[in-house]
Amino acid sequence: MTMNSQGRPSAPAADKQAELPTISGDRGLDHEEKLIFELGRAGVSGVDLPDVAVSDVRLGGLRRRDAIGLPGLSEPEVVRHYVRLSRMNYAIDAGLYPLGSCTMKHNPRLNEKLARLPGFADLHPLAPLPASQGALALIAELSRWLTTLTGMPAVAMSPKAGAHGELCGILTIRAAVEARGEARTRVLVPESAHGTNPATAAFAGFTVDEVKATPEGRVDMASLKEKLGPDVAAFMLTNPNTCGLFERDVLEIADMIHAAGAYFYCDGANFNAIAGRVRPGDLGVDAMHINLHKTFSTPHGGGGPGAGPVVLSERLAAYAPLPLLVHDAKGFRLIEDESALPAGAKPFGRMSAFHGQMGMFVRALAYMLSHGRDGIRQASEDAVLSANYILASLKDVMSAPYEGPCMHEALFDDTFLHDTGVTTLDFAKAMIDEGYHPMTMYFPLVVHGAMLIEPTESESKESLDRFIQVLRAMALDAKARQRARFEGAPRLVPRRRLDETSASRKPVLRWKTPDLPKAAE
Ligand SMILES: *Cc1c(COP(=O)(O)O)cnc(C)c1O
């Protein structure tokens, strides 16, 4: 891929006509948008503020030497900037979003309506207790749903994402190991695990040790047995796993872990496949984070706001982090420090300044109450059905690495692209030209050129049929070596194929846009 001088991809020759540059740099209603720092001008403001009396006594006489460099724009310019950016974004409200492992389900508008109720939306986290009783009651009610659905006795609500929840769970386990006076320094993680699992264990100071997968895509029991020992603190398992398969040996796995004196951590990101059907507590799980933003709708927004409450077994409950929510004759209250702990509580510390993501809590509870327990179970069943429909409809033209039905996501590998000159990356990028967000690719790592598709329960059969039709045609084109639609894809978007590695390692946050060309004389 070649770039022109502005770092924008140049078009292959065949596209010359479509790529004829416009005078403005915009393409129809797709606006080329500068960074807000490039748009802003010094001295411009969207609001009229009174002049401030300059005083030397503020901040003890400290004076700022330079302007702080905030971009100056009028209010309509700010509104247009963000609206234009939002139109470049793909969203679940715009189309099917098959990103495996992410559970991109519809976020019902009812959730949004309730989260905007001023009593929830405008409540300050430091508001006095009598003013926050309703919010605390909501947190307690959501906790009850989570412990009921998972069959676990306790839950820590404050973690703000799945990965943050993992850290909370592993720190809880570390506290329990330390309380036992043991030196357990290793955490076992399957080969197929999500990258956050080993990262979490390493961040918490443990050595990470990999457990192998069987050719059927599940935990290799012999490898687990061999790795377990008196220095193992925990085994982290995702179930259903990241290959979209239920770990059938999970009860035996739990027994083995417990017999070795270790704790069983479950990555609950895939709870959408089993919610309402299987209670992780019954499987012997000691700690599991729940991505409210996956299983219980609520938006995933650019790394946040998410919410990753962690359910805990009897053995770990005492170590749950502060704050602790308690209810007594005077109503709800939060225990914020070590001086007022209830009997037996030994919190390891705290995960965040306040109580968690209130807005996400309201949305998740709204989703639960509007579905009911039977509705949640049906959502899980429909998600599994949708994924199996995709697997069954595509496995003759794409290649599925594992035999048999899947859970909530369908996994393909790149065997079907062998010798075609088309890679998983090309295939995924060509989907963008077809109006689809790509599936998760090259994950899990145990499968070559992986493509992981999670349709969720949100999609209608018509929507799935159209998706299948497009992917079938693409797969057949690739096999027929019709490479045109894959080479350099995507073609029909504001940005072509980006160098994603450099974009994250060497981000260019200020980019000079070209001057407008002069009109021909
Ligand atoms: C999404 C996900 C995570 C991380 O959750 P975040 O909320 O993105 O931090 C962890 N494990 C698995 C399997 C996931 O799919």
PDB file of C-alpha atoms in Angstrom, residues 298-438:
ATOM      1  CA  THR A 298     -25.110  -1.319  27.376  1.00  0.00           C
ATOM      2  CA  PRO A 299     -22.794   0.333  24.832  1.00  0.00           C
ATOM      3  CA  HIS A 300     -19.087  -0.476  24.409  1.00  0.00           C
ATOM      4  CA  GLY A 301     -17.584   2.908  23.779  1.00  0.00           C
ATOM      5  CA  GLY A 302     -13.971   3.117  22.649  1.00  0.00           C
ATOM      6  CA  GLY A 303     -12.620   1.148  25.602  1.00  0.00           C
ATOM      7  CA  GLY A 304     -15.260   2.464  27.981  1.00  0.00           C
ATOM      8  CA  PRO A 305     -17.540   3.081  29.670  1.00  0.00           C
ATOM      9  CA  GLY A 306     -17.852  -0.580  30.465  1.00  0.00           C
ATOM     10  CA  ALA A 307     -18.540  -2.350  33.721  1.00  0.00           C
ATOM     11  CA  GLY A 308     -16.943  -5.571  34.917  1.00  0.00           C
ATOM     12  CA  PRO A 309     -18.463  -6.704  38.230  1.00  0.00           C
ATOM     13  CA  VAL A 310     -16.779  -9.787  39.724  1.00  0.00           C
ATOM     14  CA  VAL A 311     -18.784 -12.563  41.360  1.00  0.00           C
ATOM     15  CA  LEU A 312     -16.965 -14.437  44.113  1.00  0.00           C
ATOM     16  CA  SER A 313     -17.310 -17.833  45.778  1.00  0.00           C
ATOM     17  CA  GLU A 314     -17.643 -18.403  49.532  1.00  0.00           C
ATOM     18  CA  ARG A 315     -13.875 -18.967  49.707  1.00  0.00           C
ATOM     19  CA  LEU A 316     -13.068 -15.527  48.276  1.00  0.00           C
ATOM     20  CA  ALA A 317     -15.995 -13.337  49.363  1.00  0.00           C
ATOM     21  CA  ALA A 318     -14.209 -11.973  52.458  1.00  0.00           C
ATOM     22  CA  TYR A 319     -11.449 -10.404  50.313  1.00  0.00           C
ATOM     23  CA  ALA A 320     -13.767  -8.394  48.043  1.00  0.00           C
ATOM     24  CA  PRO A 321     -12.570  -4.807  47.576  1.00  0.00           C
ATOM     25  CA  LEU A 322     -14.052  -1.678  49.140  1.00  0.00           C
ATOM     26  CA  PRO A 323     -16.552  -0.094  49.105  1.00  0.00           C
ATOM     27  CA  LEU A 324     -18.915  -2.646  50.668  1.00  0.00           C
ATOM     28  CA  LEU A 325     -22.609  -2.024  50.252  1.00  0.00           C
ATOM     29  CA  VAL A 326     -24.619  -2.895  53.359  1.00  0.00           C
ATOM     30  CA  HIS A 327     -28.253  -2.608  54.298  1.00  0.00           C
ATOM     31  CA  ASP A 328     -29.509  -2.188  57.844  1.00  0.00           C
ATOM     32  CA  ALA A 329     -32.378  -0.580  59.730  1.00  0.00           C
ATOM     33  CA  LYS A 330     -31.270   2.885  58.585  1.00  0.00           C
ATOM     34  CA  GLY A 331     -31.203   1.908  54.913  1.00  0.00           C
ATOM     35  CA  PHE A 332     -28.302   1.425  52.521  1.00  0.00           C
ATOM     36  CA  ARG A 333     -24.809   2.588  53.300  1.00  0.00           C
ATOM     37  CA  LEU A 334     -21.328   2.117  51.908  1.00  0.00           C
ATOM     38  CA  ILE A 335     -18.375   1.028  53.989  1.00  0.00           C
ATOM     39  CA  GLU A 336     -15.484   2.984  52.536  1.00  0.00           C
ATOM     40  CA  ASP A 337     -12.568   2.203  54.822  1.00  0.00           C
ATOM     41  CA  GLU A 338     -11.024  -0.409  57.094  1.00  0.00           C
ATOM     42  CA  SER A 339     -12.248   1.161  60.329  1.00  0.00           C
ATOM     43  CA  ALA A 340     -15.850  -0.002  60.090  1.00  0.00           C
ATOM     44  CA  LEU A 341     -15.661  -3.455  58.520  1.00  0.00           C
ATOM     45  CA  PRO A 342     -18.326  -6.071  59.215  1.00  0.00           C
ATOM     46  CA  ALA A 343     -17.127  -9.256  60.935  1.00  0.00           C
ATOM     47  CA  GLY A 344     -14.950 -11.402  58.712  1.00  0.00           C
ATOM     48  CA  ALA A 345     -14.401  -8.827  55.929  1.00  0.00           C
ATOM     49  CA  LYS A 346     -10.769  -8.507  54.798  1.00  0.00           C
ATOM     50  CA  PRO A 347     -10.915  -6.310  51.659  1.00  0.00           C
ATOM     51  CA  PHE A 348      -7.700  -6.273  49.638  1.00  0.00           C
ATOM     52  CA  GLY A 349      -8.049  -2.560  48.865  1.00  0.00           C
ATOM     53  CA  ARG A 350     -10.128  -0.817  46.248  1.00  0.00           C
ATOM     54  CA  MET A 351     -10.433  -0.797  42.464  1.00  0.00           C
ATOM     55  CA  SER A 352     -11.747   2.687  41.805  1.00  0.00           C
ATOM     56  CA  ALA A 353     -12.485   5.959  43.521  1.00  0.00           C
ATOM     57  CA  PHE A 354     -16.235   5.420  43.790  1.00  0.00           C
ATOM     58  CA  HIS A 355     -18.786   2.657  43.421  1.00  0.00           C
ATOM     59  CA  GLY A 356     -18.529   1.740  39.734  1.00  0.00           C
ATOM     60  CA  GLN A 357     -20.239   2.763  36.491  1.00  0.00           C
ATOM     61  CA  MET A 358     -23.680   3.885  37.615  1.00  0.00           C
ATOM     62  CA  GLY A 359     -24.921   4.546  34.073  1.00  0.00           C
ATOM     63  CA  MET A 360     -23.997   1.008  33.021  1.00  0.00           C
ATOM     64  CA  PHE A 361     -25.660  -0.426  36.131  1.00  0.00           C
ATOM     65  CA  VAL A 362     -28.948   1.265  35.271  1.00  0.00           C
ATOM     66  CA  ARG A 363     -28.790   0.020  31.671  1.00  0.00           C
ATOM     67  CA  ALA A 364     -27.905  -3.544  32.675  1.00  0.00           C
ATOM     68  CA  LEU A 365     -30.678  -3.775  35.249  1.00  0.00           C
ATOM     69  CA  ALA A 366     -33.162  -2.298  32.767  1.00  0.00           C
ATOM     70  CA  TYR A 367     -32.142  -5.035  30.323  1.00  0.00           C
ATOM     71  CA  MET A 368     -32.515  -7.746  32.963  1.00  0.00           C
ATOM     72  CA  LEU A 369     -35.886  -6.559  34.219  1.00  0.00           C
ATOM     73  CA  SER A 370     -37.303  -6.127  30.734  1.00  0.00           C
ATOM     74  CA  HIS A 371     -36.168  -9.621  29.701  1.00  0.00           C
ATOM     75  CA  GLY A 372     -36.792 -11.488  32.927  1.00  0.00           C
ATOM     76  CA  ARG A 373     -34.901 -14.648  33.756  1.00  0.00           C
ATOM     77  CA  ASP A 374     -36.645 -16.625  31.004  1.00  0.00           C
ATOM     78  CA  GLY A 375     -35.951 -13.853  28.493  1.00  0.00           C
ATOM     79  CA  ILE A 376     -32.247 -13.852  29.364  1.00  0.00           C
ATOM     80  CA  ARG A 377     -32.180 -17.583  28.852  1.00  0.00           C
ATOM     81  CA  GLN A 378     -33.895 -17.179  25.493  1.00  0.00           C
ATOM     82  CA  ALA A 379     -31.421 -14.479  24.447  1.00  0.00           C
ATOM     83  CA  SER A 380     -28.551 -16.899  25.156  1.00  0.00           C
ATOM     84  CA  GLU A 381     -30.265 -19.700  23.263  1.00  0.00           C
ATOM     85  CA  ASP A 382     -30.964 -17.434  20.283  1.00  0.00           C
ATOM     86  CA  ALA A 383     -27.340 -16.213  20.277  1.00  0.00           C
ATOM     87  CA  VAL A 384     -26.140 -19.827  20.124  1.00  0.00           C
ATOM     88  CA  LEU A 385     -28.680 -20.647  17.417  1.00  0.00           C
ATOM     89  CA  SER A 386     -27.589 -17.655  15.288  1.00  0.00           C
ATOM     90  CA  ALA A 387     -23.921 -18.646  15.533  1.00  0.00           C
ATOM     91  CA  ASN A 388     -24.685 -22.238  14.579  1.00  0.00           C
ATOM     92  CA  TYR A 389     -26.777 -21.042  11.633  1.00  0.00           C
ATOM     93  CA  ILE A 390     -23.764 -19.100  10.383  1.00  0.00           C
ATOM     94  CA  LEU A 391     -21.399 -22.010  10.987  1.00  0.00           C
ATOM     95  CA  ALA A 392     -23.664 -24.485   9.216  1.00  0.00           C
ATOM     96  CA  SER A 393     -24.347 -22.111   6.303  1.00  0.00           C
ATOM     97  CA  LEU A 394     -20.724 -21.236   5.617  1.00  0.00           C
ATOM     98  CA  LYS A 395     -18.632 -24.250   6.524  1.00  0.00           C
ATOM     99  CA  ASP A 396     -18.840 -25.775   3.044  1.00  0.00           C
ATOM    100  CA  VAL A 397     -17.184 -22.708   1.453  1.00  0.00           C
ATOM    101  CA  MET A 398     -15.149 -21.400   4.394  1.00  0.00           C
ATOM    102  CA  SER A 399     -13.222 -23.812   6.630  1.00  0.00           C
ATOM    103  CA  ALA A 400     -14.225 -24.626  10.210  1.00  0.00           C
ATOM    104  CA  PRO A 401     -11.330 -26.021  12.256  1.00  0.00           C
ATOM    105  CA  TYR A 402     -13.461 -27.944  14.761  1.00  0.00           C
ATOM    106  CA  GLU A 403     -16.137 -30.573  14.352  1.00  0.00           C
ATOM    107  CA  GLY A 404     -19.655 -30.177  15.625  1.00  0.00           C
ATOM    108  CA  PRO A 405     -21.837 -27.308  16.791  1.00  0.00           C
ATOM    109  CA  CYS A 406     -20.471 -24.176  18.445  1.00  0.00           C
ATOM    110  CA  MET A 407     -21.750 -21.999  21.258  1.00  0.00           C
ATOM    111  CA  HIS A 408     -22.340 -18.262  20.627  1.00  0.00           C
ATOM    112  CA  GLU A 409     -19.605 -17.690  18.054  1.00  0.00           C
ATOM    113  CA  ALA A 410     -18.553 -19.452  14.867  1.00  0.00           C
ATOM    114  CA  LEU A 411     -14.840 -19.945  14.280  1.00  0.00           C
ATOM    115  CA  PHE A 412     -13.279 -20.322  10.828  1.00  0.00           C
ATOM    116  CA  ASP A 413      -9.657 -20.658   9.796  1.00  0.00           C
ATOM    117  CA  ASP A 414      -7.881 -19.687   6.569  1.00  0.00           C
ATOM    118  CA  THR A 415      -7.550 -23.170   5.043  1.00  0.00           C
ATOM    119  CA  PHE A 416     -10.144 -22.178   2.422  1.00  0.00           C
ATOM    120  CA  LEU A 417      -7.894 -19.304   1.343  1.00  0.00           C
ATOM    121  CA  HIS A 418      -4.913 -21.600   0.812  1.00  0.00           C
ATOM    122  CA  ASP A 419      -3.150 -20.809  -2.480  1.00  0.00           C
ATOM    123  CA  THR A 420      -5.607 -18.043  -3.378  1.00  0.00           C
ATOM    124  CA  GLY A 421      -3.268 -15.123  -2.602  1.00  0.00           C
ATOM    125  CA  VAL A 422      -6.019 -13.769  -0.341  1.00  0.00           C
ATOM    126  CA  THR A 423      -5.321 -13.555   3.388  1.00  0.00           C
ATOM    127  CA  THR A 424      -7.621 -13.339   6.380  1.00  0.00           C
ATOM    128  CA  LEU A 425      -6.761  -9.631   6.541  1.00  0.00           C
ATOM    129  CA  ASP A 426      -7.716  -9.090   2.866  1.00  0.00           C
ATOM    130  CA  PHE A 427     -10.963 -10.969   3.395  1.00  0.00           C
ATOM    131  CA  ALA A 428     -11.862  -8.959   6.499  1.00  0.00           C
ATOM    132  CA  LYS A 429     -11.013  -5.629   4.838  1.00  0.00           C
ATOM    133  CA  ALA A 430     -13.104  -6.510   1.768  1.00  0.00           C
ATOM    134  CA  MET A 431     -16.084  -6.968   4.098  1.00  0.00           C
ATOM    135  CA  ILE A 432     -15.912  -3.230   4.839  1.00  0.00           C
ATOM    136  CA  ASP A 433     -16.609  -2.463   1.160  1.00  0.00           C
ATOM    137  CA  GLU A 434     -19.671  -4.701   1.477  1.00  0.00           C
ATOM    138  CA  GLY A 435     -20.951  -2.602   4.366  1.00  0.00           C
ATOM    139  CA  TYR A 436     -19.984  -4.990   7.151  1.00  0.00           C
ATOM    140  CA  HIS A 437     -17.709  -4.454  10.089  1.00  0.00           C
ATOM    141  CA  PRO A 438     -15.100  -7.252   9.918  1.00  0.00           C
TER     142      PRO A 438
END
